[in-house]
mmCIF file of C-alpha atoms in Angstrom:
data_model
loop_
_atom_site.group_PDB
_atom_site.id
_atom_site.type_symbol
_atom_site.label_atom_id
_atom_site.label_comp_id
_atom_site.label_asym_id
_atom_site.label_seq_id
_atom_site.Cartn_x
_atom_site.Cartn_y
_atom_site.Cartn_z
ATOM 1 C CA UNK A 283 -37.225 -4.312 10.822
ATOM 2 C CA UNK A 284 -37.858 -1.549 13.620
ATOM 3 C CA UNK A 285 -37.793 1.998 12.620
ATOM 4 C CA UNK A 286 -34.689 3.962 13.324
ATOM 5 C CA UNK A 287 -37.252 7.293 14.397
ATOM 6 C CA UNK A 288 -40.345 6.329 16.295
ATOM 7 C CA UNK A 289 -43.267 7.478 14.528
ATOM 8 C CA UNK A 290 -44.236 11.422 15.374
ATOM 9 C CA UNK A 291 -47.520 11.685 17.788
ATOM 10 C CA UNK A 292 -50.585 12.632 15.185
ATOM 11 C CA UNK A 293 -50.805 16.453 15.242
ATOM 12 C CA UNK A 294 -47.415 17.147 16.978
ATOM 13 C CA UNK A 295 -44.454 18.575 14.916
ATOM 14 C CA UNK A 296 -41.121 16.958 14.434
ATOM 15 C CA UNK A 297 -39.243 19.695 16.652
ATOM 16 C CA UNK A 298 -40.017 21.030 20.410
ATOM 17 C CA UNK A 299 -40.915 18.906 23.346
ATOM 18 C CA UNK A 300 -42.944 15.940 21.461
ATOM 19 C CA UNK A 301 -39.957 15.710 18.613
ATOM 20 C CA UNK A 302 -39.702 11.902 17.689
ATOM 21 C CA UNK A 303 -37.028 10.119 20.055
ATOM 22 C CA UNK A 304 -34.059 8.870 18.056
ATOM 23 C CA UNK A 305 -33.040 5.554 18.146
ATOM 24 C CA UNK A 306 -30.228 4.730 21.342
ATOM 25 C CA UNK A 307 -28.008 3.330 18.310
ATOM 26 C CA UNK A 308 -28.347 6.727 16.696
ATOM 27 C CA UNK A 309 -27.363 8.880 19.333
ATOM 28 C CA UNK A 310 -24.424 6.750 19.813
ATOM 29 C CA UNK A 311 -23.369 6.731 16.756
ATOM 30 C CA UNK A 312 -23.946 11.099 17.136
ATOM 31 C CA UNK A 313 -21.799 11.501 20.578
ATOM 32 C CA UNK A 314 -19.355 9.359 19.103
ATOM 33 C CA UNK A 315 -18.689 11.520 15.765
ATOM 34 C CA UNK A 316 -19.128 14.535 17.451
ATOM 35 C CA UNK A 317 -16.392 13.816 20.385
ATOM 36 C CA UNK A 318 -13.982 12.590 17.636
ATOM 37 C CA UNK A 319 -14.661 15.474 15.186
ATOM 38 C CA UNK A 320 -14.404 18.292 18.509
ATOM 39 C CA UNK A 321 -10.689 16.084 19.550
ATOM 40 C CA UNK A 322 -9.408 16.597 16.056
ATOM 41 C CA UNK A 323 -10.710 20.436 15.757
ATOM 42 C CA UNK A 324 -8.301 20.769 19.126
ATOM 43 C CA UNK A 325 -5.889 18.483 17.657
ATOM 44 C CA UNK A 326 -5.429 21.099 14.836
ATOM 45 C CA UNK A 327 -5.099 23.900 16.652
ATOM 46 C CA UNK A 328 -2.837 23.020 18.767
ATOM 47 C CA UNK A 329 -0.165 21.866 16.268
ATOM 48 C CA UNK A 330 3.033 24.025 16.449
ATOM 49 C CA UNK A 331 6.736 24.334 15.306
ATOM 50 C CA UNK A 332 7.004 21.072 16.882
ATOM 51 C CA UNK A 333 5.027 19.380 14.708
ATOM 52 C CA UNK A 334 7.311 20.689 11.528
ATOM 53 C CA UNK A 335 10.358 19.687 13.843
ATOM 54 C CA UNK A 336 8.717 16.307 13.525
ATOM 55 C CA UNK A 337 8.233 16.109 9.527
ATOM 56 C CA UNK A 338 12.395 17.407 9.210
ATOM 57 C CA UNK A 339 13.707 14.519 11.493
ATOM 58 C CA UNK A 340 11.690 12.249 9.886
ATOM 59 C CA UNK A 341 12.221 13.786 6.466
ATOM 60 C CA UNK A 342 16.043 13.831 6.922
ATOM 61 C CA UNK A 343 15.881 10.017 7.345
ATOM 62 C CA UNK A 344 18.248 8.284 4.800
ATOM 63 C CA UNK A 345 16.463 5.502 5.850
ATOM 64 C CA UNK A 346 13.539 4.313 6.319
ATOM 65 C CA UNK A 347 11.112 5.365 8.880
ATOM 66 C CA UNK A 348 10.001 2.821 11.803
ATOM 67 C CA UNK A 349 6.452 3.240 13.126
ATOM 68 C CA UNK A 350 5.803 1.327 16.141
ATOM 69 C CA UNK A 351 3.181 1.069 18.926
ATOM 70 C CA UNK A 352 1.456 -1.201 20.916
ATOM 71 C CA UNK A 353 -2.249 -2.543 21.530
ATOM 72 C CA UNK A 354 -4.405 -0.327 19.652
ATOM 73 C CA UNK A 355 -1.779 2.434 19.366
ATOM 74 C CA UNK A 356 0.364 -0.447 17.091
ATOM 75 C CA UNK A 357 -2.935 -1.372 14.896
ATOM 76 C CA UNK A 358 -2.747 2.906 14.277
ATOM 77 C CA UNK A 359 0.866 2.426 13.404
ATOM 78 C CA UNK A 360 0.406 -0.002 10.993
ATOM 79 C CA UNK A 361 -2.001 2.015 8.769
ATOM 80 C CA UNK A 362 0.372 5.441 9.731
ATOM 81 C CA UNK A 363 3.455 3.114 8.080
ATOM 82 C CA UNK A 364 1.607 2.072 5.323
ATOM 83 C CA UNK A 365 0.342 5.779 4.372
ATOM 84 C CA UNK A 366 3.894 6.809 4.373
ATOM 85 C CA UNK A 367 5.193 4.015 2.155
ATOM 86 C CA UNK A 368 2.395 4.607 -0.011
ATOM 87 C CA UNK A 369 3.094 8.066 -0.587
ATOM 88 C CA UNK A 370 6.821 8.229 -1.302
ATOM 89 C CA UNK A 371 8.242 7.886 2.809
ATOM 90 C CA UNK A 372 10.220 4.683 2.732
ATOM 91 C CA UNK A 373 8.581 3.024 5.917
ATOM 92 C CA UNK A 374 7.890 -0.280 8.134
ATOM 93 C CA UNK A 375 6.080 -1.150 11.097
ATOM 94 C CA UNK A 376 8.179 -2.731 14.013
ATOM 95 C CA UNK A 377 6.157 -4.877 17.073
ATOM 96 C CA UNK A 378 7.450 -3.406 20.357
ATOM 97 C CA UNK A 379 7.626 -6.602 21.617
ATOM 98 C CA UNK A 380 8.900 -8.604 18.938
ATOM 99 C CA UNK A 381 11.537 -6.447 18.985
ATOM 100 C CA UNK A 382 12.625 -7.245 22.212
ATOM 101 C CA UNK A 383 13.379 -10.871 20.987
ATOM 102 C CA UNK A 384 14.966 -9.995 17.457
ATOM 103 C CA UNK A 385 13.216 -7.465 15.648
ATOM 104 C CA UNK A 386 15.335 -4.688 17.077
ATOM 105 C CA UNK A 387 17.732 -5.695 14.427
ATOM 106 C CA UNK A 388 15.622 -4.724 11.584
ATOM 107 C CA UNK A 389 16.291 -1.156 12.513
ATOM 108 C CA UNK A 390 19.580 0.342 11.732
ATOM 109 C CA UNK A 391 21.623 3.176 11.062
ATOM 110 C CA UNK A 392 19.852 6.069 8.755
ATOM 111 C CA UNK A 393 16.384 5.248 10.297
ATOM 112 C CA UNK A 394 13.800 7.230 12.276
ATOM 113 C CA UNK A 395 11.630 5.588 15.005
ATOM 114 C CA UNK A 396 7.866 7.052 15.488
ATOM 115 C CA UNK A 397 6.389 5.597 18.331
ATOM 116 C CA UNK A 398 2.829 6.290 19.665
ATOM 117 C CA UNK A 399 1.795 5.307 22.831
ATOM 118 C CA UNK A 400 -1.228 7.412 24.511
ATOM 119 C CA UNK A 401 -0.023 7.176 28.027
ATOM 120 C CA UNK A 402 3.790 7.597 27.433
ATOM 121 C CA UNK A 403 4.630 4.303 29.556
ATOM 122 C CA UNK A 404 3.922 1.693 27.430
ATOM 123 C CA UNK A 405 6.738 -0.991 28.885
ATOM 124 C CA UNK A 406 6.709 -3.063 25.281
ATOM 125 C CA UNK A 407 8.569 0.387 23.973
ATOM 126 C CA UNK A 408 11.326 0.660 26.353
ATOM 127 C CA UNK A 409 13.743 -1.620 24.463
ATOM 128 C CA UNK A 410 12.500 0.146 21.100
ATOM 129 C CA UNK A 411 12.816 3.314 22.490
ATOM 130 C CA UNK A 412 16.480 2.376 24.365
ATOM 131 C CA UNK A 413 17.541 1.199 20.983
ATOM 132 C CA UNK A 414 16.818 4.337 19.232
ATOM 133 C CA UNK A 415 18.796 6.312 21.571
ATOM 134 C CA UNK A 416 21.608 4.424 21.850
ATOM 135 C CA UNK A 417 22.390 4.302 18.246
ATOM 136 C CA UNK A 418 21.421 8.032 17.689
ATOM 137 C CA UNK A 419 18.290 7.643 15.611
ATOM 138 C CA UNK A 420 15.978 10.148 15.510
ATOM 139 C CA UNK A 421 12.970 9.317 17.580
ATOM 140 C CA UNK A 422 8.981 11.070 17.302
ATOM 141 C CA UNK A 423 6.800 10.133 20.038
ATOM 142 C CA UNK A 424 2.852 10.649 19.223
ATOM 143 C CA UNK A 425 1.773 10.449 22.926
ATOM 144 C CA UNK A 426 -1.429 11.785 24.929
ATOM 145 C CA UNK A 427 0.985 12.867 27.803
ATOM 146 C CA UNK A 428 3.572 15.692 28.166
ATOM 147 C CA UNK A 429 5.524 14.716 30.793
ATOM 148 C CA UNK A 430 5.444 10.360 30.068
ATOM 149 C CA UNK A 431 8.570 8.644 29.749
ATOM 150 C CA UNK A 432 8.153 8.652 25.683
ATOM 151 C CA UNK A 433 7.303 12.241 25.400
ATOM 152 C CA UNK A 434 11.208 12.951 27.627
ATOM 153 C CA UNK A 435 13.073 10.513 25.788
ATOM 154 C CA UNK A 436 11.781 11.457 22.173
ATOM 155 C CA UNK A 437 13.993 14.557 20.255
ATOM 156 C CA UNK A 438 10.468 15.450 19.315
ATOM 157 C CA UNK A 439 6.926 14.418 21.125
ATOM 158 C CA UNK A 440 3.605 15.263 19.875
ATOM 159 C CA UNK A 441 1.530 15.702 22.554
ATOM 160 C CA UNK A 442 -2.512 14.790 21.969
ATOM 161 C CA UNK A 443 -4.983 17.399 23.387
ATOM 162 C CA UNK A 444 -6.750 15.866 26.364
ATOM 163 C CA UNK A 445 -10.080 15.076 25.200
ATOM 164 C CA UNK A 446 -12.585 12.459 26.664
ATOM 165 C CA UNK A 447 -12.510 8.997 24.787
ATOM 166 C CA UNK A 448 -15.917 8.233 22.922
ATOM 167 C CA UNK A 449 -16.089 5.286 25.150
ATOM 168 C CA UNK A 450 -19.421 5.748 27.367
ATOM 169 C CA UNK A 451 -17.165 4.334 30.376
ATOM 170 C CA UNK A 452 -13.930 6.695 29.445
ATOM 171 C CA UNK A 453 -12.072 3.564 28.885
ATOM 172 C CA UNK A 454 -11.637 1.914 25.090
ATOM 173 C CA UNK A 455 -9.398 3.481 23.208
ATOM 174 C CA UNK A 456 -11.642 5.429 20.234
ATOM 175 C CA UNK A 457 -11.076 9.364 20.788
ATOM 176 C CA UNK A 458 -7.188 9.055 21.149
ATOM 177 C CA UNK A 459 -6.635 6.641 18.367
ATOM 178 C CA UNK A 460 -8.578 8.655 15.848
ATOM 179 C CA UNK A 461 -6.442 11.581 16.994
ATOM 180 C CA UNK A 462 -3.305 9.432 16.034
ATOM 181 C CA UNK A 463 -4.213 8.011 12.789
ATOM 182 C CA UNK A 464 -5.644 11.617 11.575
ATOM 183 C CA UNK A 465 -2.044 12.949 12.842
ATOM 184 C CA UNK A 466 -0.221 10.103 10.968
ATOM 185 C CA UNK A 467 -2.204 11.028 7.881
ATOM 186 C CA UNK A 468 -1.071 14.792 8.799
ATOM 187 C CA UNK A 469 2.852 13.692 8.566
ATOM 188 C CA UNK A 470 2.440 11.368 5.669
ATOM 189 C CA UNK A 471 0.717 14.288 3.391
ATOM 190 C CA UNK A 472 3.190 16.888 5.383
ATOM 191 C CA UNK A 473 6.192 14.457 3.725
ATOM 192 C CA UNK A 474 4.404 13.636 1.030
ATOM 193 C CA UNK A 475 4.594 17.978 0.065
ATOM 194 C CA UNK A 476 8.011 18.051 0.855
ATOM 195 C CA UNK A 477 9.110 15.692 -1.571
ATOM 196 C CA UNK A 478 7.146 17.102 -4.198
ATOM 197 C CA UNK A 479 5.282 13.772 -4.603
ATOM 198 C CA UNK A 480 2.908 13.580 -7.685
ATOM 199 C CA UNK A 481 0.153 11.377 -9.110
ATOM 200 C CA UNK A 482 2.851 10.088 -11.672
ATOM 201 C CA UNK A 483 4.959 8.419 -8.663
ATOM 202 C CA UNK A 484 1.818 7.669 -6.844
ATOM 203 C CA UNK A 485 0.772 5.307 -9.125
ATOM 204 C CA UNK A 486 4.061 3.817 -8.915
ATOM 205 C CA UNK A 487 3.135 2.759 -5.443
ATOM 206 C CA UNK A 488 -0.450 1.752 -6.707
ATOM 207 C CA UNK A 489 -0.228 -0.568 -10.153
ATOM 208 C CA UNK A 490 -3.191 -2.342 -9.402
ATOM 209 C CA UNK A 491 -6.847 -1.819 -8.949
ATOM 210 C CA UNK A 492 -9.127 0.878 -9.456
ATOM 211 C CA UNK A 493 -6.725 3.669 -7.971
ATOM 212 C CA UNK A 494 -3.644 2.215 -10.379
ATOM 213 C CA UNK A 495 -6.221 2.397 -13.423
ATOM 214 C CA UNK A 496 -7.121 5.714 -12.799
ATOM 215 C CA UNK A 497 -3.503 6.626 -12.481
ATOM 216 C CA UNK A 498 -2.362 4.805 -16.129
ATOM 217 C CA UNK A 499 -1.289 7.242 -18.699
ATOM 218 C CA UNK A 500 -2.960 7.361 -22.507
ATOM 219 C CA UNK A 501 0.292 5.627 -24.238
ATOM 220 C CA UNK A 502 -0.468 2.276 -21.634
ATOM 221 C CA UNK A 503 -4.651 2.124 -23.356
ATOM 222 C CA UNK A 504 -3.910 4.258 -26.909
ATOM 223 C CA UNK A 505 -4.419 2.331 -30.402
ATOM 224 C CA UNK A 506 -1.656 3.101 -32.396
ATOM 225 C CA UNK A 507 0.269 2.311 -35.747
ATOM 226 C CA UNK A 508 -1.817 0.186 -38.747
ATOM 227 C CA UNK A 509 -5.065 1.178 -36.105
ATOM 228 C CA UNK A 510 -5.160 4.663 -36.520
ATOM 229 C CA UNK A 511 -8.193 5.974 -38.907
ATOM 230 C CA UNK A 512 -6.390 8.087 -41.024
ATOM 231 C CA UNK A 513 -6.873 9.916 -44.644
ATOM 232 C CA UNK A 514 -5.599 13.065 -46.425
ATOM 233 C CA UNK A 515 -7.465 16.215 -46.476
ATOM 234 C CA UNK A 516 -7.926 15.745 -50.186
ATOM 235 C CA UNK A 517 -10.227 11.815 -49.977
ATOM 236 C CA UNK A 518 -13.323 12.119 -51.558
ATOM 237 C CA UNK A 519 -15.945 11.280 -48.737
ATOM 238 C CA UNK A 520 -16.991 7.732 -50.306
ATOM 239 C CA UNK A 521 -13.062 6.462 -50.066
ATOM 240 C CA UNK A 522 -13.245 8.617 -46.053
ATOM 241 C CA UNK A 523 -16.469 6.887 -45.659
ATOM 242 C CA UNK A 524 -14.886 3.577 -46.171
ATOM 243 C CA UNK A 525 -11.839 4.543 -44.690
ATOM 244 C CA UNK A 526 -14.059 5.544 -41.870
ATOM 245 C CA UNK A 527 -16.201 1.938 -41.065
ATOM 246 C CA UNK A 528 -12.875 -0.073 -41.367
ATOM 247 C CA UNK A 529 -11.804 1.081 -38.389
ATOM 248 C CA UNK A 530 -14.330 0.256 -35.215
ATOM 249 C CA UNK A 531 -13.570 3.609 -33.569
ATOM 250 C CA UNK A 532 -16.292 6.127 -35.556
ATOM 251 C CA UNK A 533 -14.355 8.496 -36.725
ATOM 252 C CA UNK A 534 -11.590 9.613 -39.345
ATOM 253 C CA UNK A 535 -8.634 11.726 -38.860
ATOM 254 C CA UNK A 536 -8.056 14.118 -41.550
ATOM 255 C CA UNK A 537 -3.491 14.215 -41.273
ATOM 256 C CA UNK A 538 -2.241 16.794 -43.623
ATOM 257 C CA UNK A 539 1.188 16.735 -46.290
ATOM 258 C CA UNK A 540 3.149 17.599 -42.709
ATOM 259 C CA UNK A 541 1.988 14.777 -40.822
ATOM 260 C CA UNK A 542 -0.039 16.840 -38.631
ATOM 261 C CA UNK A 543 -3.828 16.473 -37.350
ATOM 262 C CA UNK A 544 -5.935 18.867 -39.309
ATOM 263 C CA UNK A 545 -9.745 17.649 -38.372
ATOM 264 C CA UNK A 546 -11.390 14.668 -37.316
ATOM 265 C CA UNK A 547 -14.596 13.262 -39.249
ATOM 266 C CA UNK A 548 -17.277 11.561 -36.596
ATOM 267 C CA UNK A 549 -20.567 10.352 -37.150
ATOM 268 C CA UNK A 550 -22.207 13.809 -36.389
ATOM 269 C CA UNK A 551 -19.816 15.376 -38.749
ATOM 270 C CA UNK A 552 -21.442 12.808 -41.354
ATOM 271 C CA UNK A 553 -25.382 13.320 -40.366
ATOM 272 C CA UNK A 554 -25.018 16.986 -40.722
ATOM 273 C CA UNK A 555 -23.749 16.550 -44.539
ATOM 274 C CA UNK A 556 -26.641 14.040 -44.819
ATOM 275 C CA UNK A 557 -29.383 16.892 -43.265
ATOM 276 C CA UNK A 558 -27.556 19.515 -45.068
ATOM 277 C CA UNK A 559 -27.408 18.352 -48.415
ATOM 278 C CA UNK A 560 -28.292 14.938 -49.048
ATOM 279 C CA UNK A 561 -26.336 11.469 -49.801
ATOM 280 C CA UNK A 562 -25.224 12.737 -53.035
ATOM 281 C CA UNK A 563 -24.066 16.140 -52.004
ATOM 282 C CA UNK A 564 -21.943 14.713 -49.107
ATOM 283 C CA UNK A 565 -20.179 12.266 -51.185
ATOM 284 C CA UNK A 566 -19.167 15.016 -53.791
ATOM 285 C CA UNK A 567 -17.358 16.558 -50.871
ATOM 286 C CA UNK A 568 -13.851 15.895 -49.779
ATOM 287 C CA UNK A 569 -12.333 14.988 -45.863
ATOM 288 C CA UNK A 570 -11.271 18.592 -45.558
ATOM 289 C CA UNK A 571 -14.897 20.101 -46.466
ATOM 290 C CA UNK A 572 -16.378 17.939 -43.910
ATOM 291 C CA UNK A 573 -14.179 17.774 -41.106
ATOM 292 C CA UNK A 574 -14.334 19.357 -38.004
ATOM 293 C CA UNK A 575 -11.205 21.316 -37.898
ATOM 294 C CA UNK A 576 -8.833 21.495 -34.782
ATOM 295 C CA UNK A 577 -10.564 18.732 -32.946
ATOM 296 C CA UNK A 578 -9.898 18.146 -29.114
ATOM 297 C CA UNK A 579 -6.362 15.822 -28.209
ATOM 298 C CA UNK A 580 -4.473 14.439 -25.853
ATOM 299 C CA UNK A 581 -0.997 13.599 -25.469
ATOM 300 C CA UNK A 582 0.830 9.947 -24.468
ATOM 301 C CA UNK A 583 1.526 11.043 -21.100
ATOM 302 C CA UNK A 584 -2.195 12.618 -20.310
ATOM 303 C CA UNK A 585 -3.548 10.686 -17.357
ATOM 304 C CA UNK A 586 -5.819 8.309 -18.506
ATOM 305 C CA UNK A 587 -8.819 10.033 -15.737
ATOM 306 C CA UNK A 588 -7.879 13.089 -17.674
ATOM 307 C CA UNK A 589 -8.815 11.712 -20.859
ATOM 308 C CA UNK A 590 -12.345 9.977 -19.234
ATOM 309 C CA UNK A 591 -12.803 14.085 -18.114
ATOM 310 C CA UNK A 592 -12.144 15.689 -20.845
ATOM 311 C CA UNK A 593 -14.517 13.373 -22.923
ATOM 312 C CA UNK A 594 -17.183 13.473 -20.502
ATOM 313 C CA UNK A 595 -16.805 17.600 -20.479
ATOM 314 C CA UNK A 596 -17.387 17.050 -24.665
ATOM 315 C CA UNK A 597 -19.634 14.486 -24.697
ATOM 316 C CA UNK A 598 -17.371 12.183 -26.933
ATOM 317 C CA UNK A 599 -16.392 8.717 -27.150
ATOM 318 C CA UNK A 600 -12.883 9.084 -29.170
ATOM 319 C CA UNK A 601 -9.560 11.452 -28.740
ATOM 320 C CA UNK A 602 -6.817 11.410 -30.992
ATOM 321 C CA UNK A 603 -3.759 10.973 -29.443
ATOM 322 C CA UNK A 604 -0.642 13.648 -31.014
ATOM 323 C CA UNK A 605 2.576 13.697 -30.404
ATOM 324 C CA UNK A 606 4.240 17.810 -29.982
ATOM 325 C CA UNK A 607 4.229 18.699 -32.990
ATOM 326 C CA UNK A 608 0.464 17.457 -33.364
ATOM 327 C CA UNK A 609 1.082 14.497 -35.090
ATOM 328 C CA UNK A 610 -1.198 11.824 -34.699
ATOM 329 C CA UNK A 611 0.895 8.879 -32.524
ATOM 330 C CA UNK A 612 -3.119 6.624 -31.123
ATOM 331 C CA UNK A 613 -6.304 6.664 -30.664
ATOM 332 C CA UNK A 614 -7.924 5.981 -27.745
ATOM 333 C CA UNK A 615 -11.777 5.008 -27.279
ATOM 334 C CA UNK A 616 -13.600 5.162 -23.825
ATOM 335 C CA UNK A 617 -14.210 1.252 -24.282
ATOM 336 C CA UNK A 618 -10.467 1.230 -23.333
ATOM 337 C CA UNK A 619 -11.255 3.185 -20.191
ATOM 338 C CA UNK A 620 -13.908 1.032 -19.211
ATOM 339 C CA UNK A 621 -12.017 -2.077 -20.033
ATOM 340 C CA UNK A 622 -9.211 -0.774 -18.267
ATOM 341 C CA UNK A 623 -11.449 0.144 -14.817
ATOM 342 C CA UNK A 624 -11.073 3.940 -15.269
ATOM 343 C CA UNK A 625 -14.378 4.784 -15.589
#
């Protein structure tokens, strides 16, 4: 395989004049990310009230909203309507020109229409675009043109910064569609705020894989009921010992008269009795002289990546799970995190 840097010149350094060329895939790859990353720099600073006009027409949608584009501008909407389904903005993606034989109907009263088009005249649009206005929807045009057909017929029109495309020849679309994906993402998080959207309706939207695992709560992996390790504070430590190993978790909870969690017993608690005092002197002991008092919990509705955290942060394997009033409701292992794909 060839090198990616040619091999320095013996006695030269790596910077000045005789500096290693780079390989022409390499300074590609450089011009490219540094165009994009200067358009979106620009693109930033030159959002203004507009763009929060934008997020309240869209936002006031009883609806849904409809994100439609065409060429590489629709393969951009597609992701920008999927973001904003996925994070709590009821939304679809529309073909311009599928709507011009049908589609149109999918798009009714109580909608919003966000088209993108980079030049503003992209014919596939004008039925779209016709539609919206004659039924009064609200319409957002994402468009790298101020004065384009789009950007005059939308109620709002975010206009792109002019900025070269990464293209060597000017021509394939690469600087302006990064500019409109990274400004859908800006809207979808934008709405996303507004609604007050959390990680608890999030994962609503995500059930499955590694994000939806992440997102599960403690009462969906906890061991609870005829599970839980449990013993009063007054078991002699042969009976908590036993009590202990018939459970496959490695610890004991100590629950007192009131049902609460006093302590927990683990397997450190038990080799520091053992290096303190011997076999014998550790079973002459009771739960409550051996415990570790007011060990770390969680509660049913922690987060299960809270739970992986919070263990890593103690080093421990095990949490009791308590209900308000610190009453021990499961038990929850970080084998059920890893079976589950949180960690």
């Amino acid at each position: 395989m060839a090198a990616l840097v040619d091999p320095p010149e013996s006695g030269h350094h790596t910077g000045g004049v005789n500096a290693p060329s780079l390989h022409p895939d390499l300074v590609a790859a450089r011009r490219v990310l540094t165009l994009e990353s200067e358009a979106l720099a620009a693109l930033a600073e030159s959002l203004d009230d507009r763009f929060a006009q934008a997020c309240t027409l869209l936002a006031g949608a009883s609806g849904r909203v409809v994100v439609s584009g065409m060429g590489k501008s629709g393969h951009v909407a597609r992701k920008i309507a999927a973001t904003l389904a996925s994070t709590g903005t009821p939304a679809l993606f529309v073909h311009p020109a599928e709507a011009s034989h049908g589609d149109l109907g999918m798009i009714v009263a109580g909608d919003a229409v966000l088209a993108l088009s980079n030049s503003g005249e992209t014919p596939e649009l004008a039925d779209l675009v016709g539609h919206a206005k004659r039924f009064g929807l609200p319409l957002v045009g994402i468009t790298g043109r101020a004065g384009s057909t789009l950007a005059r017929a939308a109620d709002v029109a975010l206009v792109l910064p002019e900025a070269p495309e990464a293209c060597p020849m000017g021509l394939a679309p690469t600087t302006s569609t990064t500019m409109q994906l990274a400004l859908g993402d800006a809207i979808s998080v934008a709405l996303l705020t507004r609604r007050g959207f959390t990680a608890a309706d999030f994962r609503v939207f995500h059930p499955g894989g590694k994000l939806g695992a992440r997102l599960s709560r403690v009462k969906d992996l906890m061991h609870g009921g005829e599970e839980l390790p449990l013993a009063p504070p007054g078991t002699p430590m042969d009976k908590a010992i036993v009590a202990m190993t018939a459970r496959r978790f490695g610890c004991l909870g100590v629950q007192g008269a009131d049902g609460t969690l006093l302590g927990i017993i683990t397997d450190g608690d038990l080799r520091r009795g053992l290096e303190a005092g011997g076999g014998g002197a550790l079973l002459t002991r009771t739960a409550e002289q051996v415990m570790t008092r007011a060990p770390r919990t969680v509660t049913p509705d922690t987060l299960a990546v809270e739970a992986l955290r919070e263990m890593n942060a103690r080093a421990i394997t095990t949490l009791f799970v308590v209900d308000e009033a610190r009453r021990p409701v499961g038990i929850l292992h970080v084998h059920d995190l890893l079976r589950a794909g949180v960690a």
